[in-house]
JSON list of C-alpha atoms in Angstrom, two decimals:
[
{"chain": "A", "resi": 17, "resn": "UNK", "atom": "CA", "xyz": [14.57, 4.89, 8.17]},
{"chain": "A", "resi": 18, "resn": "UNK", "atom": "CA", "xyz": [11.67, 5.75, 5.06]},
{"chain": "A", "resi": 19, "resn": "UNK", "atom": "CA", "xyz": [9.22, 8.85, 6.23]},
{"chain": "A", "resi": 20, "resn": "UNK", "atom": "CA", "xyz": [6.15, 9.31, 4.09]},
{"chain": "A", "resi": 21, "resn": "UNK", "atom": "CA", "xyz": [3.87, 12.93, 4.48]},
{"chain": "A", "resi": 22, "resn": "UNK", "atom": "CA", "xyz": [0.89, 13.53, 3.34]},
{"chain": "A", "resi": 23, "resn": "UNK", "atom": "CA", "xyz": [-0.43, 16.74, 4.61]},
{"chain": "A", "resi": 24, "resn": "UNK", "atom": "CA", "xyz": [-3.15, 17.08, 3.02]},
{"chain": "A", "resi": 25, "resn": "UNK", "atom": "CA", "xyz": [-6.49, 14.85, 6.28]},
{"chain": "A", "resi": 26, "resn": "UNK", "atom": "CA", "xyz": [-9.16, 16.12, 2.93]},
{"chain": "A", "resi": 27, "resn": "UNK", "atom": "CA", "xyz": [-10.29, 18.32, 0.01]},
{"chain": "A", "resi": 28, "resn": "UNK", "atom": "CA", "xyz": [-13.22, 19.53, -1.82]},
{"chain": "A", "resi": 29, "resn": "UNK", "atom": "CA", "xyz": [-12.51, 19.79, -5.22]},
{"chain": "A", "resi": 30, "resn": "UNK", "atom": "CA", "xyz": [-15.01, 20.68, -7.93]},
{"chain": "A", "resi": 31, "resn": "UNK", "atom": "CA", "xyz": [-15.71, 18.14, -11.00]},
{"chain": "A", "resi": 32, "resn": "UNK", "atom": "CA", "xyz": [-13.85, 19.54, -13.70]},
{"chain": "A", "resi": 33, "resn": "UNK", "atom": "CA", "xyz": [-11.48, 21.29, -11.47]},
{"chain": "A", "resi": 34, "resn": "UNK", "atom": "CA", "xyz": [-7.89, 19.59, -11.54]},
{"chain": "A", "resi": 35, "resn": "UNK", "atom": "CA", "xyz": [-6.24, 18.35, -7.71]},
{"chain": "A", "resi": 36, "resn": "UNK", "atom": "CA", "xyz": [-3.45, 18.64, -7.07]},
{"chain": "A", "resi": 37, "resn": "UNK", "atom": "CA", "xyz": [-1.89, 16.16, -3.47]},
{"chain": "A", "resi": 38, "resn": "UNK", "atom": "CA", "xyz": [1.47, 16.91, -1.89]},
{"chain": "A", "resi": 39, "resn": "UNK", "atom": "CA", "xyz": [3.65, 14.01, -1.22]},
{"chain": "A", "resi": 40, "resn": "UNK", "atom": "CA", "xyz": [6.67, 14.58, 0.44]},
{"chain": "A", "resi": 41, "resn": "UNK", "atom": "CA", "xyz": [9.31, 11.58, 1.39]},
{"chain": "A", "resi": 42, "resn": "UNK", "atom": "CA", "xyz": [12.92, 11.37, 3.10]},
{"chain": "A", "resi": 43, "resn": "UNK", "atom": "CA", "xyz": [14.93, 8.94, 2.36]},
{"chain": "A", "resi": 44, "resn": "UNK", "atom": "CA", "xyz": [19.02, 9.15, 2.33]},
{"chain": "A", "resi": 45, "resn": "UNK", "atom": "CA", "xyz": [19.03, 5.44, -0.74]},
{"chain": "A", "resi": 46, "resn": "UNK", "atom": "CA", "xyz": [19.85, 6.74, -3.56]},
{"chain": "A", "resi": 47, "resn": "UNK", "atom": "CA", "xyz": [16.91, 4.64, -5.89]},
{"chain": "A", "resi": 48, "resn": "UNK", "atom": "CA", "xyz": [14.30, 4.15, -4.94]},
{"chain": "A", "resi": 49, "resn": "UNK", "atom": "CA", "xyz": [10.58, 4.47, -6.77]},
{"chain": "A", "resi": 50, "resn": "UNK", "atom": "CA", "xyz": [6.97, 5.96, -5.66]},
{"chain": "A", "resi": 51, "resn": "UNK", "atom": "CA", "xyz": [3.62, 4.91, -6.60]},
{"chain": "A", "resi": 52, "resn": "UNK", "atom": "CA", "xyz": [0.31, 6.68, -5.92]},
{"chain": "A", "resi": 53, "resn": "UNK", "atom": "CA", "xyz": [-2.87, 4.42, -5.03]},
{"chain": "A", "resi": 54, "resn": "UNK", "atom": "CA", "xyz": [-6.17, 5.23, -4.59]},
{"chain": "A", "resi": 55, "resn": "UNK", "atom": "CA", "xyz": [-8.44, 3.66, -2.06]},
{"chain": "A", "resi": 56, "resn": "UNK", "atom": "CA", "xyz": [-12.42, 4.35, -3.03]},
{"chain": "A", "resi": 57, "resn": "UNK", "atom": "CA", "xyz": [-14.81, 3.65, -0.88]},
{"chain": "A", "resi": 58, "resn": "UNK", "atom": "CA", "xyz": [-15.19, 0.19, -2.06]},
{"chain": "A", "resi": 59, "resn": "UNK", "atom": "CA", "xyz": [-11.31, -0.79, 0.37]},
{"chain": "A", "resi": 60, "resn": "UNK", "atom": "CA", "xyz": [-9.86, -2.04, -2.69]},
{"chain": "A", "resi": 61, "resn": "UNK", "atom": "CA", "xyz": [-6.32, -0.48, -3.32]},
{"chain": "A", "resi": 62, "resn": "UNK", "atom": "CA", "xyz": [-5.39, 0.64, -6.66]},
{"chain": "A", "resi": 63, "resn": "UNK", "atom": "CA", "xyz": [-2.71, 1.49, -8.60]},
{"chain": "A", "resi": 64, "resn": "UNK", "atom": "CA", "xyz": [-2.23, 4.34, -10.40]},
{"chain": "A", "resi": 65, "resn": "UNK", "atom": "CA", "xyz": [1.00, 5.25, -11.27]},
{"chain": "A", "resi": 66, "resn": "UNK", "atom": "CA", "xyz": [5.11, 5.17, -10.31]},
{"chain": "A", "resi": 67, "resn": "UNK", "atom": "CA", "xyz": [7.38, 7.83, -10.10]},
{"chain": "A", "resi": 68, "resn": "UNK", "atom": "CA", "xyz": [11.68, 5.81, -10.53]},
{"chain": "A", "resi": 69, "resn": "UNK", "atom": "CA", "xyz": [14.11, 8.38, -8.61]},
{"chain": "A", "resi": 70, "resn": "UNK", "atom": "CA", "xyz": [16.34, 7.69, -11.96]},
{"chain": "A", "resi": 71, "resn": "UNK", "atom": "CA", "xyz": [13.48, 9.43, -13.59]},
{"chain": "A", "resi": 72, "resn": "UNK", "atom": "CA", "xyz": [14.20, 11.87, -15.48]},
{"chain": "A", "resi": 73, "resn": "UNK", "atom": "CA", "xyz": [10.57, 12.28, -17.00]},
{"chain": "A", "resi": 74, "resn": "UNK", "atom": "CA", "xyz": [7.80, 12.63, -14.62]},
{"chain": "A", "resi": 75, "resn": "UNK", "atom": "CA", "xyz": [5.22, 9.76, -15.23]},
{"chain": "A", "resi": 76, "resn": "UNK", "atom": "CA", "xyz": [1.36, 10.45, -16.57]},
{"chain": "A", "resi": 77, "resn": "UNK", "atom": "CA", "xyz": [-0.81, 7.48, -16.74]},
{"chain": "A", "resi": 78, "resn": "UNK", "atom": "CA", "xyz": [-4.28, 9.51, -18.22]},
{"chain": "A", "resi": 79, "resn": "UNK", "atom": "CA", "xyz": [-5.78, 12.67, -15.88]},
{"chain": "A", "resi": 80, "resn": "UNK", "atom": "CA", "xyz": [-2.92, 11.71, -13.34]},
{"chain": "A", "resi": 81, "resn": "UNK", "atom": "CA", "xyz": [0.48, 12.98, -13.40]},
{"chain": "A", "resi": 82, "resn": "UNK", "atom": "CA", "xyz": [2.61, 12.66, -10.21]},
{"chain": "A", "resi": 83, "resn": "UNK", "atom": "CA", "xyz": [4.59, 16.20, -9.67]},
{"chain": "A", "resi": 84, "resn": "UNK", "atom": "CA", "xyz": [8.12, 15.35, -9.20]},
{"chain": "A", "resi": 85, "resn": "UNK", "atom": "CA", "xyz": [11.18, 17.39, -7.49]},
{"chain": "A", "resi": 86, "resn": "UNK", "atom": "CA", "xyz": [13.48, 15.49, -6.71]},
{"chain": "A", "resi": 87, "resn": "UNK", "atom": "CA", "xyz": [15.63, 18.04, -4.33]},
{"chain": "A", "resi": 88, "resn": "UNK", "atom": "CA", "xyz": [12.90, 18.83, -2.74]},
{"chain": "A", "resi": 89, "resn": "UNK", "atom": "CA", "xyz": [11.69, 15.45, -1.86]},
{"chain": "A", "resi": 90, "resn": "UNK", "atom": "CA", "xyz": [8.16, 16.38, -3.05]},
{"chain": "A", "resi": 91, "resn": "UNK", "atom": "CA", "xyz": [5.85, 13.48, -5.21]},
{"chain": "A", "resi": 92, "resn": "UNK", "atom": "CA", "xyz": [2.52, 15.35, -6.09]},
{"chain": "A", "resi": 93, "resn": "UNK", "atom": "CA", "xyz": [-0.35, 14.46, -7.95]},
{"chain": "A", "resi": 94, "resn": "UNK", "atom": "CA", "xyz": [-2.60, 15.99, -10.05]},
{"chain": "A", "resi": 95, "resn": "UNK", "atom": "CA", "xyz": [-5.32, 14.86, -11.29]},
{"chain": "A", "resi": 96, "resn": "UNK", "atom": "CA", "xyz": [-6.91, 16.91, -13.93]},
{"chain": "A", "resi": 97, "resn": "UNK", "atom": "CA", "xyz": [-11.09, 17.26, -14.79]},
{"chain": "A", "resi": 98, "resn": "UNK", "atom": "CA", "xyz": [-12.16, 16.00, -11.73]},
{"chain": "A", "resi": 99, "resn": "UNK", "atom": "CA", "xyz": [-14.68, 13.65, -11.72]},
{"chain": "A", "resi": 100, "resn": "UNK", "atom": "CA", "xyz": [-16.98, 12.21, -8.64]},
{"chain": "A", "resi": 101, "resn": "UNK", "atom": "CA", "xyz": [-15.11, 9.09, -9.33]},
{"chain": "A", "resi": 102, "resn": "UNK", "atom": "CA", "xyz": [-12.26, 10.66, -7.69]},
{"chain": "A", "resi": 103, "resn": "UNK", "atom": "CA", "xyz": [-14.11, 10.73, -5.08]},
{"chain": "A", "resi": 104, "resn": "UNK", "atom": "CA", "xyz": [-11.68, 8.73, -2.16]},
{"chain": "A", "resi": 105, "resn": "UNK", "atom": "CA", "xyz": [-9.03, 8.13, -0.76]},
{"chain": "A", "resi": 106, "resn": "UNK", "atom": "CA", "xyz": [-5.16, 8.30, -2.17]},
{"chain": "A", "resi": 107, "resn": "UNK", "atom": "CA", "xyz": [-1.59, 7.01, -0.83]},
{"chain": "A", "resi": 108, "resn": "UNK", "atom": "CA", "xyz": [1.69, 8.15, -1.29]},
{"chain": "A", "resi": 109, "resn": "UNK", "atom": "CA", "xyz": [4.01, 5.32, -0.76]},
{"chain": "A", "resi": 110, "resn": "UNK", "atom": "CA", "xyz": [7.54, 4.01, -1.36]},
{"chain": "A", "resi": 111, "resn": "UNK", "atom": "CA", "xyz": [10.21, 1.41, -1.29]},
{"chain": "A", "resi": 112, "resn": "UNK", "atom": "CA", "xyz": [13.63, 1.93, -1.36]},
{"chain": "A", "resi": 113, "resn": "UNK", "atom": "CA", "xyz": [15.82, -0.06, -3.83]},
{"chain": "A", "resi": 114, "resn": "UNK", "atom": "CA", "xyz": [19.56, -0.36, -2.86]},
{"chain": "A", "resi": 115, "resn": "UNK", "atom": "CA", "xyz": [18.60, -1.22, 1.21]},
{"chain": "A", "resi": 116, "resn": "UNK", "atom": "CA", "xyz": [15.81, -3.12, 0.66]},
{"chain": "A", "resi": 117, "resn": "UNK", "atom": "CA", "xyz": [15.97, -5.60, -1.40]},
{"chain": "A", "resi": 118, "resn": "UNK", "atom": "CA", "xyz": [12.51, -7.28, -0.89]},
{"chain": "A", "resi": 119, "resn": "UNK", "atom": "CA", "xyz": [9.68, -4.99, -2.37]},
{"chain": "A", "resi": 120, "resn": "UNK", "atom": "CA", "xyz": [8.87, -3.41, 1.22]},
{"chain": "A", "resi": 121, "resn": "UNK", "atom": "CA", "xyz": [6.18, -0.08, 1.19]},
{"chain": "A", "resi": 122, "resn": "UNK", "atom": "CA", "xyz": [6.27, 2.51, 2.97]},
{"chain": "A", "resi": 123, "resn": "UNK", "atom": "CA", "xyz": [2.90, 4.75, 3.05]},
{"chain": "A", "resi": 124, "resn": "UNK", "atom": "CA", "xyz": [1.52, 7.79, 3.93]},
{"chain": "A", "resi": 125, "resn": "UNK", "atom": "CA", "xyz": [-1.52, 8.75, 5.85]},
{"chain": "A", "resi": 126, "resn": "UNK", "atom": "CA", "xyz": [-3.78, 9.54, 3.15]},
{"chain": "A", "resi": 127, "resn": "UNK", "atom": "CA", "xyz": [-5.33, 12.13, 1.32]},
{"chain": "A", "resi": 128, "resn": "UNK", "atom": "CA", "xyz": [-9.00, 11.50, 1.63]},
{"chain": "A", "resi": 129, "resn": "UNK", "atom": "CA", "xyz": [-10.31, 14.03, -1.72]},
{"chain": "A", "resi": 130, "resn": "UNK", "atom": "CA", "xyz": [-15.25, 14.56, -1.88]},
{"chain": "A", "resi": 131, "resn": "UNK", "atom": "CA", "xyz": [-15.72, 15.47, -5.40]},
{"chain": "A", "resi": 132, "resn": "UNK", "atom": "CA", "xyz": [-18.71, 17.83, -5.72]},
{"chain": "A", "resi": 133, "resn": "UNK", "atom": "CA", "xyz": [-20.72, 18.63, -8.38]},
{"chain": "B", "resi": 25, "resn": "UNK", "atom": "CA", "xyz": [-8.53, -12.76, -12.76]},
{"chain": "B", "resi": 26, "resn": "UNK", "atom": "CA", "xyz": [-5.33, -13.80, -11.38]},
{"chain": "B", "resi": 27, "resn": "UNK", "atom": "CA", "xyz": [-4.84, -11.86, -8.37]},
{"chain": "B", "resi": 28, "resn": "UNK", "atom": "CA", "xyz": [-4.81, -11.85, -5.25]},
{"chain": "B", "resi": 29, "resn": "UNK", "atom": "CA", "xyz": [-7.65, -13.42, -3.14]},
{"chain": "B", "resi": 30, "resn": "UNK", "atom": "CA", "xyz": [-8.13, -13.39, 0.28]},
{"chain": "B", "resi": 31, "resn": "UNK", "atom": "CA", "xyz": [-10.45, -14.85, 3.04]},
{"chain": "B", "resi": 32, "resn": "UNK", "atom": "CA", "xyz": [-12.98, -14.08, 4.73]},
{"chain": "B", "resi": 33, "resn": "UNK", "atom": "CA", "xyz": [-13.09, -10.89, 3.94]},
{"chain": "B", "resi": 34, "resn": "UNK", "atom": "CA", "xyz": [-14.82, -9.34, 7.53]},
{"chain": "B", "resi": 35, "resn": "UNK", "atom": "CA", "xyz": [-14.65, -11.27, 10.60]},
{"chain": "B", "resi": 36, "resn": "UNK", "atom": "CA", "xyz": [-15.84, -10.37, 14.18]},
{"chain": "B", "resi": 37, "resn": "UNK", "atom": "CA", "xyz": [-14.06, -11.85, 16.93]},
{"chain": "B", "resi": 38, "resn": "UNK", "atom": "CA", "xyz": [-14.24, -12.40, 21.12]},
{"chain": "B", "resi": 39, "resn": "UNK", "atom": "CA", "xyz": [-10.93, -10.61, 22.81]},
{"chain": "B", "resi": 40, "resn": "UNK", "atom": "CA", "xyz": [-9.14, -13.71, 23.17]},
{"chain": "B", "resi": 41, "resn": "UNK", "atom": "CA", "xyz": [-10.07, -15.93, 20.12]},
{"chain": "B", "resi": 42, "resn": "UNK", "atom": "CA", "xyz": [-7.47, -16.88, 17.99]},
{"chain": "B", "resi": 43, "resn": "UNK", "atom": "CA", "xyz": [-7.94, -16.76, 13.56]},
{"chain": "B", "resi": 44, "resn": "UNK", "atom": "CA", "xyz": [-6.36, -17.74, 10.64]},
{"chain": "B", "resi": 45, "resn": "UNK", "atom": "CA", "xyz": [-6.58, -14.39, 7.65]},
{"chain": "B", "resi": 46, "resn": "UNK", "atom": "CA", "xyz": [-5.74, -17.34, 4.63]},
{"chain": "B", "resi": 47, "resn": "UNK", "atom": "CA", "xyz": [-3.92, -15.26, 1.06]},
{"chain": "B", "resi": 48, "resn": "UNK", "atom": "CA", "xyz": [-2.93, -16.82, -1.81]},
{"chain": "B", "resi": 49, "resn": "UNK", "atom": "CA", "xyz": [-1.26, -14.89, -5.48]},
{"chain": "B", "resi": 50, "resn": "UNK", "atom": "CA", "xyz": [-1.68, -16.87, -8.48]},
{"chain": "B", "resi": 51, "resn": "UNK", "atom": "CA", "xyz": [0.61, -14.44, -10.40]},
{"chain": "B", "resi": 52, "resn": "UNK", "atom": "CA", "xyz": [4.42, -15.80, -9.58]},
{"chain": "B", "resi": 53, "resn": "UNK", "atom": "CA", "xyz": [5.08, -13.80, -7.40]},
{"chain": "B", "resi": 54, "resn": "UNK", "atom": "CA", "xyz": [7.14, -14.08, -4.86]},
{"chain": "B", "resi": 55, "resn": "UNK", "atom": "CA", "xyz": [7.53, -11.51, -1.86]},
{"chain": "B", "resi": 56, "resn": "UNK", "atom": "CA", "xyz": [3.79, -11.70, -0.25]},
{"chain": "B", "resi": 57, "resn": "UNK", "atom": "CA", "xyz": [3.27, -8.22, 2.60]},
{"chain": "B", "resi": 58, "resn": "UNK", "atom": "CA", "xyz": [0.44, -8.28, 5.09]},
{"chain": "B", "resi": 59, "resn": "UNK", "atom": "CA", "xyz": [-0.33, -5.24, 5.69]},
{"chain": "B", "resi": 60, "resn": "UNK", "atom": "CA", "xyz": [-2.49, -2.73, 8.35]},
{"chain": "B", "resi": 61, "resn": "UNK", "atom": "CA", "xyz": [-4.92, -0.42, 7.69]},
{"chain": "B", "resi": 62, "resn": "UNK", "atom": "CA", "xyz": [-5.87, 2.24, 10.56]},
{"chain": "B", "resi": 63, "resn": "UNK", "atom": "CA", "xyz": [-7.86, 6.14, 10.64]},
{"chain": "B", "resi": 64, "resn": "UNK", "atom": "CA", "xyz": [-4.52, 8.36, 10.17]},
{"chain": "B", "resi": 65, "resn": "UNK", "atom": "CA", "xyz": [-1.67, 6.23, 9.41]},
{"chain": "B", "resi": 66, "resn": "UNK", "atom": "CA", "xyz": [-2.47, 4.85, 6.57]},
{"chain": "B", "resi": 67, "resn": "UNK", "atom": "CA", "xyz": [-1.27, 0.83, 5.55]},
{"chain": "B", "resi": 68, "resn": "UNK", "atom": "CA", "xyz": [1.57, -0.24, 7.58]},
{"chain": "B", "resi": 69, "resn": "UNK", "atom": "CA", "xyz": [3.44, -2.99, 7.64]},
{"chain": "B", "resi": 70, "resn": "UNK", "atom": "CA", "xyz": [3.00, -6.70, 9.58]},
{"chain": "B", "resi": 71, "resn": "UNK", "atom": "CA", "xyz": [5.29, -8.87, 8.04]},
{"chain": "B", "resi": 72, "resn": "UNK", "atom": "CA", "xyz": [6.63, -10.01, 5.02]},
{"chain": "B", "resi": 73, "resn": "UNK", "atom": "CA", "xyz": [8.05, -12.94, 2.43]},
{"chain": "B", "resi": 74, "resn": "UNK", "atom": "CA", "xyz": [10.39, -12.38, 0.22]},
{"chain": "B", "resi": 75, "resn": "UNK", "atom": "CA", "xyz": [10.82, -16.29, -0.92]},
{"chain": "B", "resi": 76, "resn": "UNK", "atom": "CA", "xyz": [8.75, -19.64, -0.37]},
{"chain": "B", "resi": 77, "resn": "UNK", "atom": "CA", "xyz": [10.78, -20.93, 3.11]},
{"chain": "B", "resi": 78, "resn": "UNK", "atom": "CA", "xyz": [11.36, -16.85, 4.51]},
{"chain": "B", "resi": 79, "resn": "UNK", "atom": "CA", "xyz": [9.49, -14.67, 6.55]},
{"chain": "B", "resi": 80, "resn": "UNK", "atom": "CA", "xyz": [10.57, -11.39, 8.32]},
{"chain": "B", "resi": 81, "resn": "UNK", "atom": "CA", "xyz": [8.62, -8.53, 10.73]},
{"chain": "B", "resi": 82, "resn": "UNK", "atom": "CA", "xyz": [8.04, -4.95, 9.25]},
{"chain": "B", "resi": 83, "resn": "UNK", "atom": "CA", "xyz": [6.50, -2.61, 11.12]},
{"chain": "B", "resi": 84, "resn": "UNK", "atom": "CA", "xyz": [4.24, -4.12, 13.05]},
{"chain": "B", "resi": 85, "resn": "UNK", "atom": "CA", "xyz": [4.20, -7.95, 13.91]},
{"chain": "B", "resi": 86, "resn": "UNK", "atom": "CA", "xyz": [3.63, -8.20, 17.68]},
{"chain": "B", "resi": 87, "resn": "UNK", "atom": "CA", "xyz": [1.23, -9.89, 18.45]},
{"chain": "B", "resi": 88, "resn": "UNK", "atom": "CA", "xyz": [0.95, -11.92, 14.56]},
{"chain": "B", "resi": 89, "resn": "UNK", "atom": "CA", "xyz": [2.47, -14.98, 13.04]},
{"chain": "B", "resi": 90, "resn": "UNK", "atom": "CA", "xyz": [2.98, -15.82, 9.50]},
{"chain": "B", "resi": 91, "resn": "UNK", "atom": "CA", "xyz": [3.05, -18.88, 7.84]},
{"chain": "B", "resi": 92, "resn": "UNK", "atom": "CA", "xyz": [4.45, -18.89, 4.08]},
{"chain": "B", "resi": 93, "resn": "UNK", "atom": "CA", "xyz": [3.02, -22.68, 3.33]},
{"chain": "B", "resi": 94, "resn": "UNK", "atom": "CA", "xyz": [4.32, -22.23, -1.04]},
{"chain": "B", "resi": 95, "resn": "UNK", "atom": "CA", "xyz": [4.99, -19.82, -2.98]},
{"chain": "B", "resi": 96, "resn": "UNK", "atom": "CA", "xyz": [1.06, -19.41, -4.05]},
{"chain": "B", "resi": 97, "resn": "UNK", "atom": "CA", "xyz": [-0.48, -18.55, -0.12]},
{"chain": "B", "resi": 98, "resn": "UNK", "atom": "CA", "xyz": [0.62, -16.13, 2.78]},
{"chain": "B", "resi": 99, "resn": "UNK", "atom": "CA", "xyz": [-1.55, -16.87, 6.54]},
{"chain": "B", "resi": 100, "resn": "UNK", "atom": "CA", "xyz": [-1.75, -14.22, 9.00]},
{"chain": "B", "resi": 101, "resn": "UNK", "atom": "CA", "xyz": [-2.98, -15.81, 11.52]},
{"chain": "B", "resi": 102, "resn": "UNK", "atom": "CA", "xyz": [-3.96, -14.11, 15.09]},
{"chain": "B", "resi": 103, "resn": "UNK", "atom": "CA", "xyz": [-2.99, -16.55, 18.78]},
{"chain": "B", "resi": 104, "resn": "UNK", "atom": "CA", "xyz": [-4.92, -14.48, 21.09]},
{"chain": "B", "resi": 105, "resn": "UNK", "atom": "CA", "xyz": [-7.09, -10.94, 19.92]},
{"chain": "B", "resi": 106, "resn": "UNK", "atom": "CA", "xyz": [-7.00, -7.66, 20.78]},
{"chain": "B", "resi": 107, "resn": "UNK", "atom": "CA", "xyz": [-8.75, -5.11, 20.36]},
{"chain": "B", "resi": 108, "resn": "UNK", "atom": "CA", "xyz": [-6.42, -2.87, 19.36]},
{"chain": "B", "resi": 109, "resn": "UNK", "atom": "CA", "xyz": [-5.73, -5.36, 16.26]},
{"chain": "B", "resi": 110, "resn": "UNK", "atom": "CA", "xyz": [-9.69, -3.15, 15.01]},
{"chain": "B", "resi": 111, "resn": "UNK", "atom": "CA", "xyz": [-8.60, -3.46, 12.20]},
{"chain": "B", "resi": 112, "resn": "UNK", "atom": "CA", "xyz": [-8.89, -3.45, 7.71]},
{"chain": "B", "resi": 113, "resn": "UNK", "atom": "CA", "xyz": [-5.98, -6.75, 6.48]},
{"chain": "B", "resi": 114, "resn": "UNK", "atom": "CA", "xyz": [-4.56, -6.29, 3.33]},
{"chain": "B", "resi": 115, "resn": "UNK", "atom": "CA", "xyz": [-2.35, -9.08, 2.01]},
{"chain": "B", "resi": 116, "resn": "UNK", "atom": "CA", "xyz": [0.11, -7.67, -1.43]},
{"chain": "B", "resi": 117, "resn": "UNK", "atom": "CA", "xyz": [2.09, -9.55, -3.69]},
{"chain": "B", "resi": 118, "resn": "UNK", "atom": "CA", "xyz": [4.66, -8.67, -6.20]},
{"chain": "B", "resi": 119, "resn": "UNK", "atom": "CA", "xyz": [7.59, -9.32, -8.32]},
{"chain": "B", "resi": 120, "resn": "UNK", "atom": "CA", "xyz": [10.72, -7.15, -10.24]},
{"chain": "B", "resi": 121, "resn": "UNK", "atom": "CA", "xyz": [9.76, -6.22, -13.84]},
{"chain": "B", "resi": 122, "resn": "UNK", "atom": "CA", "xyz": [11.65, -3.80, -14.99]},
{"chain": "B", "resi": 123, "resn": "UNK", "atom": "CA", "xyz": [14.55, -1.75, -13.85]},
{"chain": "B", "resi": 124, "resn": "UNK", "atom": "CA", "xyz": [13.41, -0.83, -9.55]},
{"chain": "B", "resi": 125, "resn": "UNK", "atom": "CA", "xyz": [9.78, -0.65, -10.75]},
{"chain": "B", "resi": 126, "resn": "UNK", "atom": "CA", "xyz": [7.40, -3.88, -8.48]},
{"chain": "B", "resi": 127, "resn": "UNK", "atom": "CA", "xyz": [4.69, -4.12, -9.52]},
{"chain": "B", "resi": 128, "resn": "UNK", "atom": "CA", "xyz": [2.23, -4.84, -7.02]},
{"chain": "B", "resi": 129, "resn": "UNK", "atom": "CA", "xyz": [-0.82, -6.29, -6.57]},
{"chain": "B", "resi": 130, "resn": "UNK", "atom": "CA", "xyz": [-2.88, -6.26, -3.13]},
{"chain": "B", "resi": 131, "resn": "UNK", "atom": "CA", "xyz": [-6.39, -8.17, -2.16]},
{"chain": "B", "resi": 132, "resn": "UNK", "atom": "CA", "xyz": [-9.64, -6.26, -1.45]},
{"chain": "B", "resi": 133, "resn": "UNK", "atom": "CA", "xyz": [-9.09, -5.92, 2.07]},
{"chain": "B", "resi": 134, "resn": "UNK", "atom": "CA", "xyz": [-10.53, -8.05, 4.95]},
{"chain": "B", "resi": 135, "resn": "UNK", "atom": "CA", "xyz": [-12.76, -5.68, 7.56]},
{"chain": "B", "resi": 136, "resn": "UNK", "atom": "CA", "xyz": [-11.66, -7.82, 11.38]},
{"chain": "B", "resi": 137, "resn": "UNK", "atom": "CA", "xyz": [-13.00, -6.09, 14.37]},
{"chain": "B", "resi": 138, "resn": "UNK", "atom": "CA", "xyz": [-12.28, -7.41, 17.28]},
{"chain": "B", "resi": 139, "resn": "UNK", "atom": "CA", "xyz": [-15.10, -6.81, 20.29]}
]
């Protein structure tokens, strides 16, 4: 069974600083995908970044990068140069590819980030 | 704009009442999903539909039923609402784009309170 663990329920970060959100996962499937989503106070789910288990390079999307350490089963999100608009709940999610053809996502509990001036 | 549309956005029910949450997508995706979000628990899968005409249980299906009416629409029904079903409900759809990456699109959510 899959499991996604986000150990940081909440964190404060100062504007313009970088922040790392932790995510560890557990799967026996050799082929899987990892996702990060942002949920602002308005409630919508916003896709941020994706990493495939066979991708050689760590994924990057603008100020977002994914620190993928496969051996440690870790997929931490790094947000550089934090902005006030980054205040939100952040979810790590995973789907198996080999054992699940239908694309079901499993989510972590989330990390609430508050960016302060 | 293309996307996933959920209705209603807010709903208050009394214990024992029934209701149907509607979801429609216009991206021609095959797969659709219903998740519920509770504090401290992330999103949990209730039911999913891999393609038109098929549905299957997710992690927390008890108390819910679903219908995949056609390729566009996937509804979630609460037959006899209970306070434990107070939650935010998200509908999502997906299609495989390239390789293993599924492009997921979420609706804006339905905030349901059962009193």
